[in-house]
Amino acid sequence: MLIKLTGGTVYDPASGIDGQAKTLYVQDGRFVKRPADDVKIDKEYDLKGKVVMAGAIDMHTHIGGGKGNIARMLIPEDHRNDPVHRSDITRSGCGHAMPSSFTTGYRYAEMGYTAGFEPAILPINARQAHMEMADIPILDKGGYVMLGSDDYLLRMLTAKKDQKAINDYVAWTMNAAKAIGVKVVNPGGINAFKFNQRQLDLDEKNSHYQVTPREILQVLATAVKEIGVKHPLHVHGCNLGVPGNVETTLDTMQGIGGLPMHLTHIQFHSYGTEGDFKFSSGGAAIAESINKHKNITADVGQILFGQTITASGDNMRQHANHGFANPNKWVCMDIECDAGCGVVPFKYRDQNFVNALQWAIGLEIFLLVDDPWRVFLTTDHPNGAPFTTYPHLIRLLMDKSFRNDMLATIHPEAQKMTTLASIDREYSLQEIAILTRAGAAKLVGLEDRGSLAEGAWADITVYTEDADREKMFEKPDYVFKDGELVVVDGKVVHTKWGTTHIVRPDWDISVEKDLQKYFDRFMTMKVGNFKISDDEITEDGRGSLTTHGLNGVT
Amino acid sequence: MTEITEVPSPFCGIGTDDLSIQVDGLDVKVIENGCAVNTPAFEQAVTDTSARVDGKDVSLEVAVAQAAELLRASNQPVIGGCATDVNGMRGVMALADRSGAVVDNMNFTGARRNFLALQDTGWMNTTLAEIKNRCDYFLVVGVDLEAFSPRFFERYLWNEESMFLTDTSQREVVYIGKAPSGEASTSPAGGKAKILPCADADLPEVMAVLRALVKGKKIVAENICGIAVSDLQAVAEQLKAAKYGVVTWAAGTLNFDHAELTVQMLSEMVKDINTMDTRCSGFPLGGKDGDQTANQVCGWISAYPARARFSSGFPEYDPFLYDSNVMLANGEADALVWVQAFNAAAVPPQTELPTVVVARSGMTFAKEPDVFIPVGTPGIDHAGHAYRLDNVVAIRLKKLRDSGLPSTADVLNAIEQAL
Ligand SMILES: [Zn+2]
């Protein structure tokens, strides 16, 4: 089937195309050259005057894995407000804060997204993450495997194993868990919580292992680079949510010494201690540091007002924050000498000083980071807000007067504590396309995605220009996934199954000997049963694996 | 004849995966690391290989068509049992969505005690490897643990080595409520569990007093339901002195009214202890008959645990109204689909309604169901996935033999397609 998409206004930062009229051709799921004049076009879409971008990619969204399912179980009352009917082509489910898997796929697609990446896959829970994501239709998916609080790594550090051994372990774990990146959450802190430590600053030692978060970040960032993984170490830093954590975050950026590092939901790590409430914005300082350190990327983790639920691997910080649970119920778990999780429902309120300032801090960071290729649009779904708020967030970034109208409604003391009103920047369509498409694909290390160039997979979103950017982005005219039309006028018209993106870095076979001993002595399953095989993803006939390339390994 | 090692079990709930199994044609023999739960479950013979309609052997296609016919004529079917692997449960969910059925896992009325506590206040829990390596004080409430899970102590408390305890045999084990039926809880060094026996129905009172003592409240009585308050005081002090205490219970064995309040009481006590400068965790026991699998899969596909109704065209959750036994008894259902791929002894509830049984080969019935389709057992006849009791770990089940039996997913998907 040869499809012609005629005359749309194309925003494709990956190809350097910024709002030019262009006709695209799609065959067998990919973009192709303009065919000869005598070749029959099977289907033509007239896109004159429409905005055309690649399908959007959410590089950090909690869509698969145990803590998300705990979140679902915890708040049935939230689901009851948003039941989703089945139709002839779609399955039933529930929406809002933590939607069911099918609803997640439909609603992402209906906003023009065609891929999402689960950022916190515990190695021991990786099967569940992949099984849940296997029930998310339309989207491509993948995930980052969590290390840094696992006893195996900390034992290696205490035993002063060399970097090569750590590289092998990281590469082995990525293969075993079918990951495309590596994440660290509160480095060593989840582990320290099991020894009853309640906080762990960058240079504070784990009381048992005598290892610091700084050391963990250093060896993991080095490992990720040396085994050639394109996605930089994905870091949820120390002291999430703690007033004054801006200093720790600046130190984290500075301290990594030029290694590639991605700081996630950085808004939650950008707090000062000034003012009457001893809570202030570190947004400007964080943005300045990102601007200066070219090795650093960040996603924002914007909060938006309303009910949501927070689900994190960081049970140390989630436990510390359980007093804010709204409604008042919460779950913390220690998990398998691997990590942990904490699930706390949350209601962000615009008349609450702290929440209001959190909202402003996120926007400050978006607007003060100069390079759109190094900042990414997230709410850390569902932690800052459900992903369905993205069109609203895009409007806040693109429309200064709308932003200032919103600013005028939040807690008055918070208004005084932010420079937001003085920031004139408005994101352009091209910049939005960088944040949500080209930049995200590059950061995750995806080949042939996030672009409209010949040879790329034809994930496409078509919008109608509208000065109200929220309206524009919440209801695309068309969405194509792998060249198949899946959404028309913001509604799913056809479903299919996306692929799972992974990498397969090399590792020395000898690493498994030690791991086998460790599993036999201390774990609760055999190492052979721990590793996820390819057929677990593909045997149902719907799933597939797409293996991406690595950087040249030295 | 072949021998297969490192075989994971979907039957015991604790995810043992060190079984060695000999396979000879259709005969399966556990030759290493069996137990009273796993060995008979693996070794049960394949008897039925043919589907039946009205008691007569028919082809799978005919049985599937007849099952679809019965569902088409139904306004409110219920899918009970729901004891199968992840793919089987996906099949249950698709069929329920299509036919407007109620999905109800057979252990839900027990598990409800946990869900009600979870959905009201939450909890702080842990998993098996943390127990194995960290737990120094183990409190068992209202369950005979070794009957529930014969190898629990051997694998997770009396393990030879642990990362953070110098001598695992020094762990303390205390029972409140039911006393253990054997000696599994006696440590290799000979240390016996402390037992504070009381009737199940007295657990609400005993746990309330224990929590009060943990919080430092004065108790005037000297004796609570036959247990000396001084003994409970000692437990409270030990829980607070422990570095990593664990409190375990089995919702299914708390057979008294409003047992969810007892689950809540001990879960809140665990939370309290975590604010007293030490760590403590809860550990709910379960994982049998695919119950965790059912709740997990129903959880991600519908957002609710495995007692949900789809007849409105979207999932609705009610832990009381959609109890399939109550619905059958009250005439609120008009057809039953019973799914049980693990246990041939777990037969469907008695009913006069049209009944489709998709179950392990060898199930026998007091009253022949309208349609019976024998299916393979996950982890024996086909590969699959099942959740362990701690809800985090899904084990990869192996295919051990070629029985030719279809999987639960094959059958349910075929019925769904036929609709
Ligand atoms: Zn996150």
GROMACS .gro file of N, CA and C in nm, chain A residues 216-285:
model
  210
  216ILE      N    1   2.813   0.562   4.328
  216ILE     CA    2   2.721   0.481   4.248
  216ILE      C    3   2.695   0.548   4.113
  217LEU      N    4   2.668   0.678   4.116
  217LEU     CA    5   2.644   0.752   3.991
  217LEU      C    6   2.765   0.743   3.899
  218GLN      N    7   2.881   0.758   3.957
  218GLN     CA    8   3.004   0.756   3.879
  218GLN      C    9   3.023   0.622   3.808
  219VAL      N   10   3.011   0.512   3.881
  219VAL     CA   11   3.036   0.382   3.816
  219VAL      C   12   2.926   0.347   3.717
  220LEU      N   13   2.802   0.384   3.747
  220LEU     CA   14   2.695   0.349   3.654
  220LEU      C   15   2.700   0.436   3.528
  221ALA      N   16   2.725   0.565   3.545
  221ALA     CA   17   2.735   0.652   3.426
  221ALA      C   18   2.852   0.607   3.338
  222THR      N   19   2.959   0.567   3.403
  222THR     CA   20   3.076   0.517   3.328
  222THR      C   21   3.040   0.387   3.255
  223ALA      N   22   2.972   0.299   3.325
  223ALA     CA   23   2.936   0.170   3.265
  223ALA      C   24   2.849   0.191   3.142
  224VAL      N   25   2.746   0.274   3.156
  224VAL     CA   26   2.653   0.297   3.046
  224VAL      C   27   2.729   0.350   2.924
  225LYS      N   28   2.821   0.441   2.950
  225LYS     CA   29   2.899   0.497   2.839
  225LYS      C   30   2.991   0.390   2.778
  226GLU      N   31   3.060   0.317   2.864
  226GLU     CA   32   3.161   0.224   2.812
  226GLU      C   33   3.100   0.103   2.741
  227ILE      N   34   2.980   0.062   2.779
  227ILE     CA   35   2.920  -0.051   2.705
  227ILE      C   36   2.847  -0.001   2.580
  228GLY      N   37   2.846   0.131   2.560
  228GLY     CA   38   2.798   0.185   2.432
  228GLY      C   39   2.651   0.216   2.425
  229VAL      N   40   2.584   0.214   2.539
  229VAL     CA   41   2.439   0.242   2.538
  229VAL      C   42   2.418   0.390   2.508
  230LYS      N   43   2.331   0.417   2.411
  230LYS     CA   44   2.314   0.557   2.369
  230LYS      C   45   2.239   0.639   2.472
  231HIS      N   46   2.140   0.578   2.536
  231HIS     CA   47   2.066   0.654   2.638
  231HIS      C   48   2.157   0.674   2.759
  232PRO      N   49   2.184   0.800   2.796
  232PRO     CA   50   2.273   0.824   2.911
  232PRO      C   51   2.212   0.769   3.039
  233LEU      N   52   2.295   0.750   3.140
  233LEU     CA   53   2.242   0.705   3.268
  233LEU      C   54   2.126   0.796   3.308
  234HIS      N   55   2.014   0.735   3.341
  234HIS     CA   56   1.888   0.807   3.368
  234HIS      C   57   1.877   0.820   3.519
  235VAL      N   58   1.888   0.942   3.569
  235VAL     CA   59   1.907   0.960   3.713
  235VAL      C   60   1.789   1.030   3.780
  236HIS      N   61   1.730   0.961   3.874
  236HIS     CA   62   1.638   1.023   3.971
  236HIS      C   63   1.726   1.046   4.093
  237GLY      N   64   1.758   1.172   4.118
  237GLY     CA   65   1.863   1.204   4.213
  237GLY      C   66   1.826   1.184   4.359
  238CYS      N   67   1.916   1.232   4.444
  238CYS     CA   68   1.897   1.224   4.588
  238CYS      C   69   1.792   1.326   4.632
  239ASN      N   70   1.736   1.304   4.748
  239ASN     CA   71   1.657   1.408   4.818
  239ASN      C   72   1.537   1.460   4.740
  240LEU      N   73   1.467   1.373   4.669
  240LEU     CA   74   1.349   1.419   4.595
  240LEU      C   75   1.253   1.491   4.689
  241GLY      N   76   1.213   1.612   4.645
  241GLY     CA   77   1.110   1.686   4.718
  241GLY      C   78   1.159   1.760   4.842
  242VAL      N   79   1.286   1.749   4.873
  242VAL     CA   80   1.334   1.811   4.997
  242VAL      C   81   1.375   1.956   4.972
  243PRO      N   82   1.320   2.051   5.048
  243PRO     CA   83   1.365   2.190   5.032
  243PRO      C   84   1.517   2.199   5.046
  244GLY      N   85   1.582   2.269   4.956
  244GLY     CA   86   1.728   2.279   4.960
  244GLY      C   87   1.797   2.178   4.869
  245ASN      N   88   1.720   2.089   4.806
  245ASN     CA   89   1.784   1.985   4.724
  245ASN      C   90   1.849   2.042   4.598
  246VAL      N   91   1.823   2.170   4.566
  246VAL     CA   92   1.885   2.229   4.447
  246VAL      C   93   2.038   2.220   4.456
  247GLU      N   94   2.091   2.236   4.576
  247GLU     CA   95   2.237   2.227   4.591
  247GLU      C   96   2.288   2.088   4.553
  248THR      N   97   2.217   1.985   4.602
  248THR     CA   98   2.254   1.847   4.570
  248THR      C   99   2.248   1.824   4.419
  249THR      N  100   2.143   1.878   4.356
  249THR     CA  101   2.126   1.855   4.212
  249THR      C  102   2.238   1.924   4.133
  250LEU      N  103   2.272   2.047   4.172
  250LEU     CA  104   2.382   2.117   4.105
  250LEU      C  105   2.512   2.040   4.123
  251ASP      N  106   2.532   1.990   4.242
  251ASP     CA  107   2.652   1.912   4.272
  251ASP      C  108   2.654   1.782   4.190
  252THR      N  109   2.538   1.723   4.173
  252THR     CA  110   2.528   1.600   4.094
  252THR      C  111   2.571   1.626   3.949
  253MET      N  112   2.524   1.737   3.892
  253MET     CA  113   2.560   1.771   3.754
  253MET      C  114   2.709   1.798   3.741
  254GLN      N  115   2.756   1.882   3.831
  254GLN     CA  116   2.897   1.919   3.831
  254GLN      C  117   2.985   1.796   3.854
  255GLY      N  118   2.941   1.713   3.949
  255GLY     CA  119   3.026   1.604   3.998
  255GLY      C  120   3.044   1.489   3.902
  256ILE      N  121   2.957   1.478   3.801
  256ILE     CA  122   2.965   1.361   3.715
  256ILE      C  123   3.081   1.375   3.615
  257GLY      N  124   3.142   1.494   3.616
  257GLY     CA  125   3.268   1.511   3.542
  257GLY      C  126   3.255   1.492   3.393
  258GLY      N  127   3.148   1.541   3.335
  258GLY     CA  128   3.138   1.539   3.188
  258GLY      C  129   3.080   1.412   3.130
  259LEU      N  130   3.053   1.311   3.211
  259LEU     CA  131   2.989   1.190   3.158
  259LEU      C  132   2.845   1.222   3.118
  260PRO      N  133   2.795   1.155   3.015
  260PRO     CA  134   2.654   1.177   2.978
  260PRO      C  135   2.562   1.136   3.093
  261MET      N  136   2.467   1.222   3.126
  261MET     CA  137   2.374   1.191   3.234
  261MET      C  138   2.242   1.261   3.207
  262HIS      N  139   2.134   1.185   3.227
  262HIS     CA  140   2.000   1.244   3.215
  262HIS      C  141   1.939   1.256   3.354
  263LEU      N  142   1.898   1.377   3.389
  263LEU     CA  143   1.832   1.398   3.518
  263LEU      C  144   1.682   1.403   3.496
  264THR      N  145   1.613   1.312   3.561
  264THR     CA  146   1.470   1.302   3.536
  264THR      C  147   1.390   1.381   3.638
  265HIS      N  148   1.266   1.414   3.599
  265HIS     CA  149   1.174   1.497   3.678
  265HIS      C  150   1.252   1.596   3.767
  266ILE      N  151   1.334   1.676   3.697
  266ILE     CA  152   1.429   1.763   3.768
  266ILE      C  153   1.356   1.870   3.849
  267GLN      N  154   1.232   1.898   3.812
  267GLN     CA  155   1.153   1.994   3.891
  267GLN      C  156   1.149   1.954   4.039
  268PHE      N  157   1.135   1.823   4.065
  268PHE     CA  158   1.125   1.777   4.204
  268PHE      C  159   1.260   1.787   4.278
  269HIS      N  160   1.364   1.825   4.205
  269HIS     CA  161   1.498   1.833   4.264
  269HIS      C  162   1.554   1.975   4.254
  270SER      N  163   1.467   2.074   4.247
  270SER     CA  164   1.510   2.213   4.220
  270SER      C  165   1.454   2.309   4.324
  271TYR      N  166   1.462   2.271   4.450
  271TYR     CA  167   1.403   2.351   4.556
  271TYR      C  168   1.508   2.416   4.645
  272GLY      N  169   1.486   2.546   4.671
  272GLY     CA  170   1.569   2.617   4.768
  272GLY      C  171   1.499   2.629   4.903
  273THR      N  172   1.560   2.704   4.992
  273THR     CA  173   1.504   2.715   5.128
  273THR      C  174   1.481   2.860   5.167
  274GLU      N  175   1.467   2.947   5.067
  274GLU     CA  176   1.449   3.088   5.101
  274GLU      C  177   1.302   3.121   5.128
  275GLY      N  178   1.281   3.243   5.177
  275GLY     CA  179   1.145   3.293   5.194
  275GLY      C  180   1.082   3.253   5.326
  276ASP      N  181   0.962   3.311   5.348
  276ASP     CA  182   0.891   3.290   5.474
  276ASP      C  183   0.859   3.144   5.499
  277PHE      N  184   0.836   3.070   5.391
  277PHE     CA  185   0.797   2.931   5.407
  277PHE      C  186   0.916   2.835   5.394
  278LYS      N  187   1.035   2.893   5.385
  278LYS     CA  188   1.158   2.812   5.371
  278LYS      C  189   1.148   2.716   5.253
  279PHE      N  190   1.085   2.763   5.146
  279PHE     CA  191   1.072   2.683   5.025
  279PHE      C  192   1.074   2.780   4.908
  280SER      N  193   1.171   2.762   4.818
  280SER     CA  194   1.186   2.859   4.711
  280SER      C  195   1.229   2.790   4.582
  281SER      N  196   1.231   2.868   4.475
  281SER     CA  197   1.262   2.812   4.344
  281SER      C  198   1.412   2.805   4.319
  282GLY      N  199   1.458   2.689   4.279
  282GLY     CA  200   1.595   2.676   4.228
  282GLY      C  201   1.594   2.664   4.078
  283GLY      N  202   1.481   2.697   4.014
  283GLY     CA  203   1.466   2.676   3.870
  283GLY      C  204   1.573   2.744   3.787
  284ALA      N  205   1.601   2.871   3.818
  284ALA     CA  206   1.697   2.946   3.736
  284ALA      C  207   1.837   2.886   3.749
  285ALA      N  208   1.876   2.851   3.870
  285ALA     CA  209   2.010   2.795   3.891
  285ALA      C  210   2.024   2.660   3.819
   0.00000   0.00000   0.00000
